[in-house]
Amino acid sequence: MVNFVRKHGWSYLFVLPSMLTFSVFVLFPTLWAFVISFQKYSLVRGGAWMDPIYQNYVDAFTRLNGVFVSAIQNTLIYSAFTVTSSIVIGLVLASLIQPLSHRMRTFFRAAYYLPAVTSSLIVGMTWAYIYNAQWGFANYLLRLVGIAPVRWLSNPDIALGSITLSAVLTVPATAIVLYSAAMGSIPTEYYEAAELDGAGPIRKWWNITVPLIKSTTLYLVVLYTIASFEVFERIYVMVPSGVGNSTQTIVTQIYNNGFKDLNFGVASAQAFVLFVMIGVLAVFQFRALRSDVEY
């Protein structure tokens, strides 16, 4: 052990800055939030343990007549549509790009990825203008075909659907780029052998391409699931005052309890409920989409 430290100990100095940054800005705040989830915390008086100690977790679900339960349901609906659409649209577009020449593939990858660098706040503001009930572009199109204007973001029955639609129609740039890279790494011998067996383009895509990019699909599903469960900016910009409980999500509830009501204990408890939900879903996704295929 002593010889190992003398020989290799200096090399750990290279990762020390990253470890310190991670500890200060991620690990310590996370552990501190977990402690606060069992306390009645005040910025002035500090924390005091709850009695019973799990009371914040009970309050998380019962506070404000159970709004948090509605927020969980809304988050699950939003995630189901956005994750599925991102995977399907990303896979289809990447498949259409792949047969093109190298120059055209590079062009389309850049063209599709360019909007991804745009701030989510800007994207949300743009969709808020499109959905404006009086002069928005969506109602302008409806008027052209003789349909009455729709209150896209103020009708509680369709507000969540409007926000979800805006996310579905946003190009999944990361999925396109990663799928395109994964398809480019598949050996061409597989396709040549399939052609000798008489396989057409659809059959080659379904039996060769889709199975061999399963690990990329797993990564994207986990990535998009985490992002959709943490949706906040889009909803905060498009419906800043909310539309009753219909547009409440888990993170908006955490924000309201923590930064508006200063109820840090309940907000921390809800944050760890979110953490557990994402962790459980990730485990199921890894088990369902794991792949032992190597090439």
Coordinates of C-alpha atoms in Angstrom, one line a residue:
M1 CA 0.0 0.0 0.0
V2 CA 2.8 2.4 1.0
N3 CA 4.7 1.5 -2.2
F4 CA 1.5 2.1 -4.3
V5 CA 1.0 5.5 -2.7
R6 CA 4.7 6.5 -3.3
K7 CA 4.5 5.3 -6.9
H8 CA 1.1 6.5 -8.0
G9 CA -0.1 8.9 -5.3
W10 CA 1.0 12.0 -7.3
S11 CA -1.3 11.0 -10.2
Y12 CA -4.4 11.6 -8.0
L13 CA -3.5 15.2 -7.8
F14 CA -4.9 15.6 -11.4
V15 CA -8.4 14.6 -10.4
L16 CA -8.3 16.5 -7.1
P17 CA -9.8 19.8 -8.6
S18 CA -12.7 17.9 -10.1
M19 CA -13.3 16.0 -6.9
L20 CA -13.3 19.2 -4.9
T21 CA -15.6 20.9 -7.3
F22 CA -18.0 17.9 -7.2
S23 CA -17.9 17.7 -3.5
V24 CA -18.5 21.4 -2.9
F25 CA -21.2 22.0 -5.5
V26 CA -23.0 18.6 -5.8
L27 CA -22.2 16.1 -3.0
F28 CA -22.4 18.4 0.0
P29 CA -25.6 20.3 -1.1
T30 CA -27.2 16.9 -1.8
L31 CA -26.4 15.5 1.6
W32 CA -27.4 18.8 3.3
A33 CA -30.8 18.7 1.4
F34 CA -31.3 15.2 2.6
V35 CA -30.8 16.3 6.2
I36 CA -33.1 19.2 5.8
S37 CA -35.8 16.9 4.4
F38 CA -36.2 15.7 8.0
Q39 CA -36.1 19.1 9.6
K40 CA -38.2 22.3 10.0
Y41 CA -35.5 24.6 8.5
S42 CA -35.4 28.4 8.8
L43 CA -32.7 30.7 7.3
V44 CA -32.7 32.6 10.6
R45 CA -33.1 29.9 13.3
G46 CA -31.5 27.0 11.4
G47 CA -33.0 23.4 11.5
A48 CA -35.0 21.5 14.1
W49 CA -35.8 17.8 13.7
M50 CA -39.5 17.1 12.9
D51 CA -41.7 15.0 15.1
P52 CA -42.3 12.4 13.7
I53 CA -39.0 12.7 11.7
Y54 CA -40.7 11.7 8.4
Q55 CA -43.4 14.4 8.8
N56 CA -42.0 16.5 5.8
Y57 CA -42.6 13.5 3.5
V58 CA -46.2 13.2 4.7
D59 CA -46.7 16.9 4.2
A60 CA -45.2 16.7 0.7
F61 CA -48.2 14.6 -0.4
T62 CA -50.9 16.2 1.8
R63 CA -49.9 19.8 1.6
L64 CA -52.3 22.1 -0.4
N65 CA -54.8 19.3 -0.8
G66 CA -52.4 16.9 -2.4
V67 CA -51.2 19.2 -5.3
F68 CA -48.0 17.1 -5.3
V69 CA -49.9 14.0 -6.4
S70 CA -51.3 16.0 -9.4
A71 CA -47.8 17.3 -10.1
I72 CA -46.5 13.7 -10.2
Q73 CA -49.3 12.7 -12.6
N74 CA -48.6 15.7 -14.9
T75 CA -44.9 14.9 -14.9
L76 CA -45.5 11.3 -15.8
I77 CA -47.8 12.3 -18.7
Y78 CA -45.3 14.9 -20.0
S79 CA -42.4 12.5 -19.7
A80 CA -44.2 9.6 -21.5
F81 CA -45.0 11.7 -24.5
T82 CA -41.7 13.7 -24.7
V83 CA -39.4 10.7 -24.2
T84 CA -41.2 8.5 -26.6
S85 CA -41.4 11.2 -29.3
S86 CA -37.7 12.2 -28.9
I87 CA -36.5 8.6 -29.3
V88 CA -38.8 7.9 -32.3
I89 CA -38.2 11.2 -34.1
G90 CA -34.4 11.0 -33.4
L91 CA -34.2 7.4 -34.7
V92 CA -36.2 8.1 -37.9
L93 CA -34.3 11.3 -38.8
A94 CA -30.9 9.8 -38.1
S95 CA -31.9 6.8 -40.3
L96 CA -32.9 9.1 -43.1
I97 CA -29.6 11.0 -42.8
Q98 CA -27.3 8.0 -42.7
P99 CA -27.6 6.9 -46.3
L100 CA -26.5 10.4 -47.6
S101 CA -23.0 11.3 -48.5
H102 CA -20.5 12.2 -45.8
R103 CA -20.8 16.0 -46.6
M104 CA -24.6 15.9 -46.5
R105 CA -24.6 13.9 -43.2
T106 CA -22.3 16.5 -41.6
F107 CA -24.5 19.3 -42.9
F108 CA -27.7 17.8 -41.5
R109 CA -26.1 16.9 -38.2
A110 CA -25.0 20.5 -37.7
A111 CA -28.3 21.9 -38.9
Y112 CA -30.3 19.7 -36.5
Y113 CA -27.9 20.3 -33.6
L114 CA -27.7 24.1 -34.0
P115 CA -31.1 24.8 -32.3
A116 CA -30.0 22.7 -29.3
V117 CA -27.6 25.5 -28.2
T118 CA -30.6 27.8 -27.9
S119 CA -31.6 28.5 -24.3
S120 CA -34.7 26.7 -23.1
L121 CA -36.0 30.0 -21.8
I122 CA -35.9 31.4 -25.4
V123 CA -37.6 28.3 -26.7
G124 CA -40.3 28.6 -24.1
M125 CA -40.8 32.3 -24.8
T126 CA -41.1 31.6 -28.5
W127 CA -43.8 29.0 -27.9
A128 CA -45.6 31.3 -25.6
Y129 CA -45.9 33.8 -28.4
I130 CA -47.0 31.1 -30.8
Y131 CA -49.7 30.0 -28.4
N132 CA -50.9 33.6 -27.6
A133 CA -54.7 33.5 -27.7
Q134 CA -55.1 36.8 -29.5
W135 CA -52.3 37.2 -32.0
G136 CA -50.4 33.9 -31.8
F137 CA -49.4 32.0 -34.9
A138 CA -51.2 28.9 -33.9
N139 CA -54.6 30.7 -33.7
Y140 CA -53.7 32.5 -37.0
L141 CA -53.5 29.1 -38.7
L142 CA -56.8 28.0 -37.1
R143 CA -58.6 31.2 -38.3
L144 CA -57.4 30.5 -41.9
V145 CA -59.3 27.2 -41.9
G146 CA -62.4 28.7 -40.1
I147 CA -61.7 27.3 -36.6
A148 CA -62.4 29.5 -33.6
P149 CA -59.3 30.6 -31.6
V150 CA -58.1 28.3 -28.8
R151 CA -57.0 29.3 -25.3
W152 CA -53.9 27.1 -25.6
L153 CA -52.2 28.2 -22.3
S154 CA -55.2 29.4 -20.2
N155 CA -57.6 26.5 -20.6
P156 CA -56.9 24.0 -17.8
D157 CA -58.1 21.1 -20.0
I158 CA -55.5 21.6 -22.7
A159 CA -52.7 23.7 -21.1
L160 CA -50.5 20.7 -20.2
G161 CA -51.2 19.2 -23.7
S162 CA -50.1 22.5 -25.3
I163 CA -46.9 22.5 -23.3
T164 CA -46.2 18.8 -24.1
L165 CA -46.9 19.4 -27.8
S166 CA -44.3 22.2 -27.8
A167 CA -41.7 19.8 -26.4
V168 CA -42.7 17.1 -28.9
L169 CA -42.3 19.4 -31.8
T170 CA -38.8 20.5 -30.7
V171 CA -36.2 18.6 -32.7
P172 CA -34.3 16.1 -30.5
A173 CA -30.9 17.2 -31.6
T174 CA -28.9 15.0 -29.1
A175 CA -30.8 11.9 -30.3
I176 CA -30.1 12.6 -33.9
V177 CA -26.4 13.2 -33.4
L178 CA -25.8 10.1 -31.2
Y179 CA -28.0 7.8 -33.3
S180 CA -26.2 9.0 -36.4
A181 CA -22.8 8.3 -34.8
A182 CA -23.9 4.9 -33.6
M183 CA -25.3 3.9 -37.1
G184 CA -22.0 5.0 -38.7
S185 CA -20.0 2.6 -36.5
I186 CA -22.0 -0.5 -37.6
P187 CA -19.8 -2.7 -39.8
T188 CA -21.0 -2.7 -43.4
E189 CA -20.4 -6.4 -43.7
Y190 CA -23.7 -7.0 -41.8
Y191 CA -25.7 -5.1 -44.4
E192 CA -23.8 -6.8 -47.3
A193 CA -24.6 -10.2 -45.9
A194 CA -28.2 -9.3 -45.4
E195 CA -28.4 -8.1 -49.1
L196 CA -27.1 -11.4 -50.2
D197 CA -29.9 -13.0 -48.3
G198 CA -32.4 -10.8 -50.1
A199 CA -33.2 -8.4 -47.3
G200 CA -34.7 -5.1 -48.2
P201 CA -34.0 -1.6 -46.6
I202 CA -36.8 -1.9 -44.0
R203 CA -35.8 -5.4 -43.0
K204 CA -32.1 -4.4 -42.7
W205 CA -33.1 -1.4 -40.6
W206 CA -35.3 -3.3 -38.3
N207 CA -33.1 -6.5 -37.9
I208 CA -29.6 -4.9 -38.0
T209 CA -29.6 -1.2 -37.3
V210 CA -32.2 -1.1 -34.4
P211 CA -30.7 -4.0 -32.4
L212 CA -27.1 -2.8 -32.8
I213 CA -27.9 0.7 -31.5
K214 CA -29.7 -0.5 -28.5
S215 CA -27.1 0.7 -26.1
T216 CA -27.5 4.2 -27.6
T217 CA -31.2 3.9 -27.2
L218 CA -30.7 3.0 -23.5
Y219 CA -28.5 6.0 -22.9
L220 CA -31.0 8.4 -24.7
V221 CA -34.0 7.0 -22.8
V222 CA -32.3 7.5 -19.5
L223 CA -31.1 11.0 -20.5
Y224 CA -34.4 12.2 -21.8
T225 CA -36.3 10.7 -18.8
I226 CA -34.2 12.6 -16.4
A227 CA -34.6 15.8 -18.4
S228 CA -38.4 15.5 -18.7
F229 CA -38.8 14.7 -15.0
E230 CA -36.9 17.9 -14.2
V231 CA -38.9 20.1 -16.6
F232 CA -39.2 23.6 -15.2
E233 CA -38.0 26.5 -17.4
R234 CA -40.5 25.7 -20.2
I235 CA -43.5 25.7 -17.9
Y236 CA -42.2 28.6 -15.8
V237 CA -41.9 30.8 -18.9
M238 CA -45.1 29.7 -20.8
V239 CA -47.4 29.7 -17.8
P240 CA -45.7 31.7 -15.0
S241 CA -48.8 32.0 -12.9
G242 CA -49.8 28.4 -13.6
V243 CA -53.2 27.2 -14.7
G244 CA -54.6 25.8 -11.5
N245 CA -53.0 22.3 -10.8
S246 CA -53.1 21.3 -14.5
T247 CA -49.6 22.6 -15.3
Q248 CA -48.0 21.8 -11.9
T249 CA -45.0 19.4 -12.2
I250 CA -42.7 18.0 -9.5
V251 CA -40.0 20.6 -10.0
T252 CA -42.5 23.5 -10.0
Q253 CA -43.8 22.2 -6.7
I254 CA -40.3 22.1 -5.3
Y255 CA -39.7 25.6 -6.5
N256 CA -43.0 26.9 -5.0
N257 CA -42.4 25.3 -1.6
G258 CA -38.7 26.1 -1.4
F259 CA -38.4 29.6 -2.9
K260 CA -41.9 31.1 -2.6
D261 CA -43.1 29.6 0.7
L262 CA -39.6 29.1 2.2
N263 CA -40.7 25.6 3.3
F264 CA -37.3 24.1 2.8
G265 CA -38.1 20.8 4.6
V266 CA -41.1 19.9 2.4
A267 CA -39.2 21.1 -0.8
S268 CA -36.2 18.9 0.1
A269 CA -38.5 15.9 0.8
Q270 CA -40.2 16.3 -2.6
A271 CA -36.8 16.6 -4.2
F272 CA -35.8 13.2 -2.8
V273 CA -39.1 11.7 -3.9
L274 CA -38.1 12.9 -7.4
F275 CA -34.6 11.4 -6.9
V276 CA -36.1 8.0 -5.9
M277 CA -38.6 8.0 -8.8
I278 CA -35.8 8.7 -11.4
G279 CA -33.6 6.1 -9.8
V280 CA -36.3 3.4 -9.9
L281 CA -37.2 4.2 -13.5
A282 CA -33.5 4.2 -14.5
V283 CA -33.1 0.7 -13.0
F284 CA -36.2 -0.6 -15.0
Q285 CA -34.9 1.0 -18.2
F286 CA -31.4 -0.5 -17.8
R287 CA -33.0 -4.0 -17.2
A288 CA -35.4 -3.6 -20.2
L289 CA -33.0 -2.2 -22.7
R290 CA -29.6 -3.7 -21.7
S291 CA -27.8 -5.3 -24.6
D292 CA -25.0 -7.9 -24.7
V293 CA -24.4 -7.4 -28.4
E294 CA -20.8 -6.3 -29.3
Y295 CA -19.4 -5.6 -32.8

